[in-house]
mmCIF file of C-alpha atoms in Angstrom:
data_model
loop_
_atom_site.group_PDB
_atom_site.id
_atom_site.type_symbol
_atom_site.label_atom_id
_atom_site.label_comp_id
_atom_site.label_asym_id
_atom_site.label_seq_id
_atom_site.Cartn_x
_atom_site.Cartn_y
_atom_site.Cartn_z
ATOM 1 C CA UNK V 57 76.291 106.456 110.639
ATOM 2 C CA UNK V 58 76.622 103.541 108.149
ATOM 3 C CA UNK V 59 74.106 100.657 107.035
ATOM 4 C CA UNK V 60 74.649 97.516 105.113
ATOM 5 C CA UNK V 61 72.924 97.501 101.760
ATOM 6 C CA UNK V 62 70.633 94.647 101.039
ATOM 7 C CA UNK V 63 72.632 93.787 97.714
ATOM 8 C CA UNK V 64 75.861 92.860 99.531
ATOM 9 C CA UNK V 65 77.164 92.391 103.018
ATOM 10 C CA UNK V 66 80.466 94.504 102.247
ATOM 11 C CA UNK V 67 78.386 97.282 100.601
ATOM 12 C CA UNK V 68 77.992 100.148 103.011
ATOM 13 C CA UNK V 69 75.297 103.048 102.940
ATOM 14 C CA UNK V 70 76.153 106.345 104.688
ATOM 15 C CA UNK V 71 73.587 108.553 106.350
ATOM 16 C CA UNK V 72 74.772 112.108 105.673
ATOM 17 C CA UNK V 73 73.735 115.495 106.015
ATOM 18 C CA UNK V 74 73.898 117.755 102.734
ATOM 19 C CA UNK V 75 72.839 121.286 102.846
ATOM 20 C CA UNK V 76 70.659 120.777 105.810
ATOM 21 C CA UNK V 77 68.905 117.520 104.389
ATOM 22 C CA UNK V 78 69.536 114.015 105.201
ATOM 23 C CA UNK V 79 70.370 111.490 102.527
ATOM 24 C CA UNK V 80 71.298 107.883 102.216
ATOM 25 C CA UNK V 81 74.623 107.519 100.056
ATOM 26 C CA UNK V 82 76.573 104.667 98.845
ATOM 27 C CA UNK V 83 79.867 105.018 100.413
ATOM 28 C CA UNK V 84 81.827 103.102 97.628
ATOM 29 C CA UNK V 85 80.073 102.123 94.413
ATOM 30 C CA UNK V 86 82.139 99.223 93.572
ATOM 31 C CA UNK V 87 81.388 97.217 96.518
ATOM 32 C CA UNK V 88 77.746 96.996 95.344
ATOM 33 C CA UNK V 89 76.199 94.418 93.110
ATOM 34 C CA UNK V 90 75.804 95.869 89.333
ATOM 35 C CA UNK V 91 71.948 95.661 89.493
ATOM 36 C CA UNK V 92 71.827 97.542 92.807
ATOM 37 C CA UNK V 93 69.849 100.723 92.565
ATOM 38 C CA UNK V 94 72.706 102.766 94.306
ATOM 39 C CA UNK V 95 75.274 101.297 91.818
ATOM 40 C CA UNK V 96 72.975 101.735 88.811
ATOM 41 C CA UNK V 97 72.504 105.387 89.557
ATOM 42 C CA UNK V 98 75.775 106.165 91.001
ATOM 43 C CA UNK V 99 74.159 107.585 94.336
ATOM 44 C CA UNK V 100 77.407 108.164 96.093
ATOM 45 C CA UNK V 101 78.959 110.399 98.704
ATOM 46 C CA UNK V 102 81.590 112.831 97.301
ATOM 47 C CA UNK V 103 85.231 112.014 97.242
ATOM 48 C CA UNK V 104 86.238 114.995 99.175
ATOM 49 C CA UNK V 105 83.558 114.256 102.061
ATOM 50 C CA UNK V 106 84.771 110.860 102.148
ATOM 51 C CA UNK V 107 88.298 111.821 102.679
ATOM 52 C CA UNK V 108 87.348 114.472 105.172
ATOM 53 C CA UNK V 109 84.994 112.444 107.255
ATOM 54 C CA UNK V 110 86.209 108.820 107.098
ATOM 55 C CA UNK V 111 84.936 106.778 109.975
ATOM 56 C CA UNK V 112 87.869 104.387 109.659
ATOM 57 C CA UNK V 113 90.297 106.727 111.337
ATOM 58 C CA UNK V 114 90.583 105.882 114.967
ATOM 59 C CA UNK V 115 89.559 108.608 117.544
ATOM 60 C CA UNK V 116 90.108 106.781 120.437
ATOM 61 C CA UNK V 117 92.950 104.360 121.188
ATOM 62 C CA UNK V 118 91.220 102.115 123.937
ATOM 63 C CA UNK V 119 92.553 98.933 122.220
ATOM 64 C CA UNK V 120 92.334 96.376 125.073
ATOM 65 C CA UNK V 121 88.807 96.837 126.397
ATOM 66 C CA UNK V 122 87.034 93.713 127.772
ATOM 67 C CA UNK V 123 87.732 90.782 125.462
ATOM 68 C CA UNK V 124 88.598 92.787 122.424
ATOM 69 C CA UNK V 125 91.162 91.226 120.334
ATOM 70 C CA UNK V 126 93.484 93.286 118.036
ATOM 71 C CA UNK V 127 94.630 90.428 116.100
ATOM 72 C CA UNK V 128 91.106 89.364 114.869
ATOM 73 C CA UNK V 129 89.757 90.908 111.669
ATOM 74 C CA UNK V 130 86.685 91.791 113.766
ATOM 75 C CA UNK V 131 85.682 94.794 111.769
ATOM 76 C CA UNK V 132 85.714 94.359 108.146
ATOM 77 C CA UNK V 133 87.082 97.206 106.137
ATOM 78 C CA UNK V 134 85.506 97.437 102.530
ATOM 79 C CA UNK V 135 88.549 97.585 100.222
ATOM 80 C CA UNK V 136 88.420 98.389 96.455
ATOM 81 C CA UNK V 137 90.801 95.376 95.596
ATOM 82 C CA UNK V 138 88.970 92.359 97.151
ATOM 83 C CA UNK V 139 86.165 91.880 99.612
ATOM 84 C CA UNK V 140 88.490 89.371 101.558
ATOM 85 C CA UNK V 141 90.659 92.358 102.725
ATOM 86 C CA UNK V 142 90.223 93.914 106.245
ATOM 87 C CA UNK V 143 92.066 95.483 108.826
ATOM 88 C CA UNK V 144 92.456 94.584 112.545
ATOM 89 C CA UNK V 145 91.967 97.561 115.133
ATOM 90 C CA UNK V 146 95.736 97.785 115.453
ATOM 91 C CA UNK V 147 95.976 98.289 111.728
ATOM 92 C CA UNK V 148 93.405 101.042 111.716
ATOM 93 C CA UNK V 149 95.714 102.626 114.311
ATOM 94 C CA UNK V 150 98.724 102.426 112.208
ATOM 95 C CA UNK V 151 96.949 103.724 109.130
ATOM 96 C CA UNK V 152 95.522 106.633 111.091
ATOM 97 C CA UNK V 153 99.150 107.528 112.304
ATOM 98 C CA UNK V 154 100.637 107.134 108.732
ATOM 99 C CA UNK V 155 97.821 109.549 107.314
ATOM 100 C CA UNK V 156 98.245 112.090 110.039
ATOM 101 C CA UNK V 157 101.864 112.039 109.768
ATOM 102 C CA UNK V 158 101.564 112.345 105.963
ATOM 103 C CA UNK V 159 104.700 110.035 105.120
ATOM 104 C CA UNK V 160 102.149 108.675 102.640
ATOM 105 C CA UNK V 161 102.796 111.624 100.663
ATOM 106 C CA UNK V 162 106.265 112.050 98.974
ATOM 107 C CA UNK V 163 107.916 115.040 96.885
ATOM 108 C CA UNK V 164 110.195 112.751 94.552
ATOM 109 C CA UNK V 165 112.502 115.980 93.946
ATOM 110 C CA UNK V 166 112.894 116.580 97.850
ATOM 111 C CA UNK V 167 112.186 113.180 99.655
ATOM 112 C CA UNK V 168 112.491 113.321 103.304
ATOM 113 C CA UNK V 169 115.089 111.113 105.112
ATOM 114 C CA UNK V 170 114.098 108.021 107.010
ATOM 115 C CA UNK V 171 115.058 109.968 110.330
ATOM 116 C CA UNK V 172 112.594 112.947 109.133
ATOM 117 C CA UNK V 173 109.905 110.593 108.466
ATOM 118 C CA UNK V 174 110.139 108.751 111.628
ATOM 119 C CA UNK V 175 110.267 112.083 113.467
ATOM 120 C CA UNK V 176 106.732 112.866 111.716
ATOM 121 C CA UNK V 177 105.573 109.323 112.878
ATOM 122 C CA UNK V 178 106.477 110.127 116.447
ATOM 123 C CA UNK V 179 104.929 113.638 116.096
ATOM 124 C CA UNK V 180 101.579 111.908 115.083
ATOM 125 C CA UNK V 181 101.780 109.640 118.191
ATOM 126 C CA UNK V 182 102.694 112.709 120.350
ATOM 127 C CA UNK V 183 99.475 114.596 119.169
ATOM 128 C CA UNK V 184 97.787 115.669 122.566
ATOM 129 C CA UNK V 185 94.417 114.966 121.146
ATOM 130 C CA UNK V 186 95.036 111.276 120.837
ATOM 131 C CA UNK V 187 93.665 109.682 123.969
ATOM 132 C CA UNK V 188 93.430 105.962 125.087
ATOM 133 C CA UNK V 189 90.335 107.234 127.410
ATOM 134 C CA UNK V 190 89.603 110.248 129.622
ATOM 135 C CA UNK V 191 92.603 111.719 130.978
ATOM 136 C CA UNK V 192 94.929 109.054 129.804
ATOM 137 C CA UNK V 193 96.718 110.531 126.777
ATOM 138 C CA UNK V 194 98.300 107.993 124.233
ATOM 139 C CA UNK V 195 101.891 109.642 123.971
ATOM 140 C CA UNK V 196 102.713 108.203 127.478
ATOM 141 C CA UNK V 197 102.199 104.846 126.215
ATOM 142 C CA UNK V 198 104.208 104.960 122.979
ATOM 143 C CA UNK V 199 107.807 104.110 122.526
ATOM 144 C CA UNK V 200 109.420 104.871 118.984
ATOM 145 C CA UNK V 201 112.414 102.731 119.414
ATOM 146 C CA UNK V 202 112.305 99.050 120.294
ATOM 147 C CA UNK V 203 115.385 98.175 122.313
ATOM 148 C CA UNK V 204 115.928 96.476 125.397
ATOM 149 C CA UNK V 205 116.216 99.805 127.248
ATOM 150 C CA UNK V 206 112.711 100.862 126.105
ATOM 151 C CA UNK V 207 111.341 97.585 126.821
ATOM 152 C CA UNK V 208 112.298 97.845 130.409
ATOM 153 C CA UNK V 209 110.767 101.349 130.397
ATOM 154 C CA UNK V 210 107.498 99.642 129.151
ATOM 155 C CA UNK V 211 107.527 97.103 131.812
ATOM 156 C CA UNK V 212 107.976 99.647 134.599
ATOM 157 C CA UNK V 213 105.268 101.795 133.180
ATOM 158 C CA UNK V 214 102.911 98.812 133.089
ATOM 159 C CA UNK V 215 103.744 97.703 136.601
ATOM 160 C CA UNK V 216 102.874 100.993 137.916
ATOM 161 C CA UNK V 217 99.614 101.049 135.806
ATOM 162 C CA UNK V 218 97.980 98.081 137.161
ATOM 163 C CA UNK V 219 95.749 99.995 139.409
ATOM 164 C CA UNK V 220 95.547 103.357 137.659
ATOM 165 C CA UNK V 221 93.860 102.178 134.351
ATOM 166 C CA UNK V 222 90.074 102.044 134.285
ATOM 167 C CA UNK V 223 88.997 98.396 135.108
ATOM 168 C CA UNK V 224 87.651 97.670 131.646
ATOM 169 C CA UNK V 225 91.012 98.264 130.111
ATOM 170 C CA UNK V 226 94.097 96.389 129.890
ATOM 171 C CA UNK V 227 97.280 98.630 130.197
ATOM 172 C CA UNK V 228 99.577 98.382 127.076
ATOM 173 C CA UNK V 229 102.519 100.184 125.514
ATOM 174 C CA UNK V 230 103.092 100.583 121.771
ATOM 175 C CA UNK V 231 106.064 100.296 119.773
ATOM 176 C CA UNK V 232 106.786 100.886 116.100
ATOM 177 C CA UNK V 233 109.868 99.576 114.188
ATOM 178 C CA UNK V 234 111.056 99.031 110.621
ATOM 179 C CA UNK V 235 111.389 95.062 110.074
ATOM 180 C CA UNK V 236 112.994 93.127 107.283
ATOM 181 C CA UNK V 237 111.111 89.764 108.010
ATOM 182 C CA UNK V 238 107.806 88.660 109.513
ATOM 183 C CA UNK V 239 106.265 85.307 110.185
ATOM 184 C CA UNK V 240 103.061 84.175 111.867
ATOM 185 C CA UNK V 241 104.382 84.670 115.345
ATOM 186 C CA UNK V 242 107.766 86.683 115.081
ATOM 187 C CA UNK V 243 109.400 89.641 113.267
ATOM 188 C CA UNK V 244 113.114 90.590 112.748
ATOM 189 C CA UNK V 245 113.926 94.363 113.260
ATOM 190 C CA UNK V 246 116.304 96.001 110.775
ATOM 191 C CA UNK V 247 117.979 98.145 113.357
ATOM 192 C CA UNK V 248 119.201 95.315 115.551
ATOM 193 C CA UNK V 249 118.371 92.023 113.501
ATOM 194 C CA UNK V 250 116.865 90.654 116.727
ATOM 195 C CA UNK V 251 113.973 88.204 116.338
ATOM 196 C CA UNK V 252 110.908 89.171 118.810
ATOM 197 C CA UNK V 253 107.919 86.557 119.201
ATOM 198 C CA UNK V 254 104.497 87.807 119.237
ATOM 199 C CA UNK V 255 101.607 86.102 121.233
ATOM 200 C CA UNK V 256 98.922 86.346 118.486
ATOM 201 C CA UNK V 257 99.284 85.910 114.736
ATOM 202 C CA UNK V 258 100.945 88.964 113.119
ATOM 203 C CA UNK V 259 98.134 90.632 110.915
ATOM 204 C CA UNK V 260 98.820 92.423 107.406
ATOM 205 C CA UNK V 261 97.010 94.479 104.870
ATOM 206 C CA UNK V 262 95.298 91.159 103.699
ATOM 207 C CA UNK V 263 95.274 87.428 104.148
ATOM 208 C CA UNK V 264 96.797 86.564 100.799
ATOM 209 C CA UNK V 265 99.769 88.734 101.098
ATOM 210 C CA UNK V 266 103.192 87.143 100.284
ATOM 211 C CA UNK V 267 104.906 87.848 103.645
ATOM 212 C CA UNK V 268 108.473 87.141 102.126
ATOM 213 C CA UNK V 269 107.911 89.224 99.059
ATOM 214 C CA UNK V 270 106.376 92.026 100.674
ATOM 215 C CA UNK V 271 108.997 92.726 102.824
ATOM 216 C CA UNK V 272 110.175 95.324 104.532
ATOM 217 C CA UNK V 273 107.522 96.446 106.719
ATOM 218 C CA UNK V 274 106.643 99.063 109.146
ATOM 219 C CA UNK V 275 105.387 97.370 112.093
ATOM 220 C CA UNK V 276 103.290 98.458 115.010
ATOM 221 C CA UNK V 277 103.133 96.019 118.252
ATOM 222 C CA UNK V 278 101.543 96.183 121.441
ATOM 223 C CA UNK V 279 103.149 95.024 124.681
ATOM 224 C CA UNK V 280 101.223 93.911 127.932
ATOM 225 C CA UNK V 281 102.293 92.809 131.238
ATOM 226 C CA UNK V 282 101.737 88.884 131.623
ATOM 227 C CA UNK V 283 103.077 87.181 134.981
ATOM 228 C CA UNK V 284 105.234 90.562 135.525
ATOM 229 C CA UNK V 285 106.908 90.067 132.210
ATOM 230 C CA UNK V 286 106.685 92.034 128.984
ATOM 231 C CA UNK V 287 104.639 90.063 126.426
ATOM 232 C CA UNK V 288 104.372 91.272 122.791
ATOM 233 C CA UNK V 289 100.560 90.601 122.418
ATOM 234 C CA UNK V 290 99.805 91.917 119.044
ATOM 235 C CA UNK V 291 101.389 93.262 115.899
ATOM 236 C CA UNK V 292 100.394 94.730 112.445
ATOM 237 C CA UNK V 293 102.854 94.891 109.546
ATOM 238 C CA UNK V 294 102.469 97.246 106.894
ATOM 239 C CA UNK V 295 104.787 96.799 103.853
ATOM 240 C CA UNK V 296 106.697 99.896 102.750
ATOM 241 C CA UNK V 297 108.708 100.620 99.890
ATOM 242 C CA UNK V 298 112.079 100.142 101.343
ATOM 243 C CA UNK V 299 113.931 100.451 104.683
ATOM 244 C CA UNK V 300 114.559 104.124 103.665
ATOM 245 C CA UNK V 301 110.995 104.970 102.705
ATOM 246 C CA UNK V 302 108.116 104.481 105.062
ATOM 247 C CA UNK V 303 105.761 104.962 101.958
ATOM 248 C CA UNK V 304 103.146 102.364 102.449
ATOM 249 C CA UNK V 305 102.273 99.785 99.656
ATOM 250 C CA UNK V 306 99.747 96.974 99.501
ATOM 251 C CA UNK V 307 101.970 94.575 97.817
ATOM 252 C CA UNK V 308 105.224 93.913 95.902
ATOM 253 C CA UNK V 309 103.611 94.908 92.751
ATOM 254 C CA UNK V 310 102.603 98.515 94.024
ATOM 255 C CA UNK V 311 106.218 98.798 95.267
ATOM 256 C CA UNK V 312 107.490 98.179 91.781
ATOM 257 C CA UNK V 313 105.179 100.567 90.444
ATOM 258 C CA UNK V 314 105.739 103.319 92.906
ATOM 259 C CA UNK V 315 109.469 103.017 92.189
ATOM 260 C CA UNK V 316 108.623 103.769 88.502
ATOM 261 C CA UNK V 317 106.525 106.783 89.369
ATOM 262 C CA UNK V 318 109.115 108.070 91.624
ATOM 263 C CA UNK V 319 111.728 107.987 89.001
ATOM 264 C CA UNK V 320 109.627 109.530 86.361
ATOM 265 C CA UNK V 321 108.403 112.130 88.752
ATOM 266 C CA UNK V 322 111.707 113.306 90.409
ATOM 267 C CA UNK V 323 112.811 115.520 87.529
ATOM 268 C CA UNK V 324 109.615 117.962 88.217
ATOM 269 C CA UNK V 325 109.046 120.240 90.945
ATOM 270 C CA UNK V 326 105.381 120.829 92.206
ATOM 271 C CA UNK V 327 104.827 117.196 91.971
ATOM 272 C CA UNK V 328 103.645 114.855 95.059
ATOM 273 C CA UNK V 329 102.813 111.189 94.849
ATOM 274 C CA UNK V 330 100.392 109.931 97.600
ATOM 275 C CA UNK V 331 99.229 106.541 98.688
ATOM 276 C CA UNK V 332 95.683 107.138 99.748
ATOM 277 C CA UNK V 333 94.945 104.915 102.591
ATOM 278 C CA UNK V 334 91.293 105.775 103.501
ATOM 279 C CA UNK V 335 88.014 105.383 100.991
ATOM 280 C CA UNK V 336 89.834 106.317 97.761
ATOM 281 C CA UNK V 337 89.261 104.948 94.382
ATOM 282 C CA UNK V 338 92.955 104.335 93.221
ATOM 283 C CA UNK V 339 96.154 102.869 94.508
ATOM 284 C CA UNK V 340 98.213 106.120 93.789
ATOM 285 C CA UNK V 341 97.480 109.793 93.361
ATOM 286 C CA UNK V 342 100.097 112.020 91.431
ATOM 287 C CA UNK V 343 99.180 115.600 92.449
ATOM 288 C CA UNK V 344 100.641 118.327 89.998
ATOM 289 C CA UNK V 345 100.912 121.992 91.302
ATOM 290 C CA UNK V 346 98.585 121.076 94.089
ATOM 291 C CA UNK V 347 95.741 121.545 91.265
ATOM 292 C CA UNK V 348 95.528 118.498 88.998
ATOM 293 C CA UNK V 349 95.258 114.655 89.845
ATOM 294 C CA UNK V 350 96.299 111.559 87.973
ATOM 295 C CA UNK V 351 95.063 108.397 89.475
ATOM 296 C CA UNK V 352 97.325 105.367 89.045
ATOM 297 C CA UNK V 353 95.720 102.067 89.339
ATOM 298 C CA UNK V 354 97.974 98.759 89.848
ATOM 299 C CA UNK V 355 96.423 95.770 88.457
ATOM 300 C CA UNK V 356 97.864 92.677 90.081
ATOM 301 C CA UNK V 357 95.738 89.866 88.735
ATOM 302 C CA UNK V 358 93.699 88.825 85.469
ATOM 303 C CA UNK V 359 91.052 87.152 87.527
ATOM 304 C CA UNK V 360 87.669 88.004 85.964
ATOM 305 C CA UNK V 361 85.980 89.011 89.098
ATOM 306 C CA UNK V 362 88.848 91.160 89.933
ATOM 307 C CA UNK V 363 89.004 92.629 86.700
ATOM 308 C CA UNK V 364 85.224 93.351 86.842
ATOM 309 C CA UNK V 365 85.761 95.149 90.118
ATOM 310 C CA UNK V 366 88.483 97.237 88.590
ATOM 311 C CA UNK V 367 86.159 98.308 85.740
ATOM 312 C CA UNK V 368 83.749 99.442 88.248
ATOM 313 C CA UNK V 369 86.140 101.509 90.097
ATOM 314 C CA UNK V 370 87.400 103.157 87.008
ATOM 315 C CA UNK V 371 83.840 104.267 86.054
ATOM 316 C CA UNK V 372 83.563 106.029 89.431
ATOM 317 C CA UNK V 373 87.317 107.062 89.626
ATOM 318 C CA UNK V 374 86.936 109.221 86.274
ATOM 319 C CA UNK V 375 84.672 111.558 88.139
ATOM 320 C CA UNK V 376 87.382 112.458 90.775
ATOM 321 C CA UNK V 377 90.606 113.009 88.884
ATOM 322 C CA UNK V 378 91.906 114.702 85.754
ATOM 323 C CA UNK V 379 93.494 111.491 84.142
ATOM 324 C CA UNK V 380 93.146 108.008 85.202
ATOM 325 C CA UNK V 381 95.980 105.454 84.356
ATOM 326 C CA UNK V 382 96.211 101.794 84.909
ATOM 327 C CA UNK V 383 99.100 99.316 84.624
ATOM 328 C CA UNK V 384 98.893 95.685 84.625
ATOM 329 C CA UNK V 385 101.820 94.938 87.038
ATOM 330 C CA UNK V 386 101.710 91.331 86.467
ATOM 331 C CA UNK V 387 102.646 91.799 82.660
ATOM 332 C CA UNK V 388 105.050 94.786 83.351
ATOM 333 C CA UNK V 389 107.571 93.605 80.640
ATOM 334 C CA UNK V 390 104.897 94.133 77.929
ATOM 335 C CA UNK V 391 103.294 97.114 79.370
ATOM 336 C CA UNK V 392 106.231 99.121 80.550
ATOM 337 C CA UNK V 393 106.821 101.279 77.469
ATOM 338 C CA UNK V 394 103.290 102.258 76.771
ATOM 339 C CA UNK V 395 102.645 103.182 80.363
ATOM 340 C CA UNK V 396 105.785 105.289 80.584
ATOM 341 C CA UNK V 397 104.598 106.969 77.371
ATOM 342 C CA UNK V 398 101.125 107.614 78.872
ATOM 343 C CA UNK V 399 102.448 108.685 82.259
ATOM 344 C CA UNK V 400 104.754 111.362 80.740
ATOM 345 C CA UNK V 401 102.083 112.589 78.310
ATOM 346 C CA UNK V 402 99.836 112.901 81.368
ATOM 347 C CA UNK V 403 102.276 114.758 83.483
ATOM 348 C CA UNK V 404 103.507 117.034 80.554
ATOM 349 C CA UNK V 405 99.946 118.034 80.024
ATOM 350 C CA UNK V 406 99.729 119.862 83.319
ATOM 351 C CA UNK V 407 103.474 120.922 83.874
#
């Protein structure tokens, strides 16, 4: 359960059980105002508990119930970078799948091929525990290849489902695909180069994202039946490192920094790079020997409010990692050498 704090509508309080007692804890300190009693006293739920019991992960995939719209940012997700960020329900589904498939965790010295990554994504969708609703498993309504043949299959499935789905749910079929370009209402796939139009505006990780600079994307789209024809109803586009790597990023700045981390880490064994997706205090985590953690924070602006938020995050993050490093990605030319030096020093401390 969670409550809104009186200090800020975007600040969430969690009701949790610790050793048999019930407590109210701050879920993310940085979202609270500085004079809030929770922020002042750092009354927070532990990082481990946040990661294991995140409410943001989707448990049921009953996407089109009643008048629910997947393209509307109806449920605000508190985000460490800006209070304007949010995820649509479709975005929550994709984040859950990415997290379950673990393609957001990479071993630089032994990176999976794109085929292996896509296989892991498909396996996450095929999980028998993922349900749309009772007795309706999600795997039956997911297709991992977007092409004319699978669209025809989706149409046939939806035609047969009209009288089988519960009356409060609209039948749908989900597709995932790597895309090289998106606009408000269309996307272009890498595989075929074909342009597909979407009924609602395509949503992304944030409203301020530069859609052109942030390409390529891994895209999740939903199809429904409209006048007996397939309609792409909604889509969520998640920026990825490249068409060969499904590692998610939130911006092109993050993509640039990730590539630097990858190149610096690939010479070592026992190192993994993670892009945390749920309730974490940093942009990337470097795991060393599955024991030590280096947090990497990517600074994308010198806006004063943004910097204050980052400073608050840093205060909290230090309690959950061995080393905390930040890089001003918008001033990379002047920051690069010092950052590389600090990164190597940090890695060599634990290798």
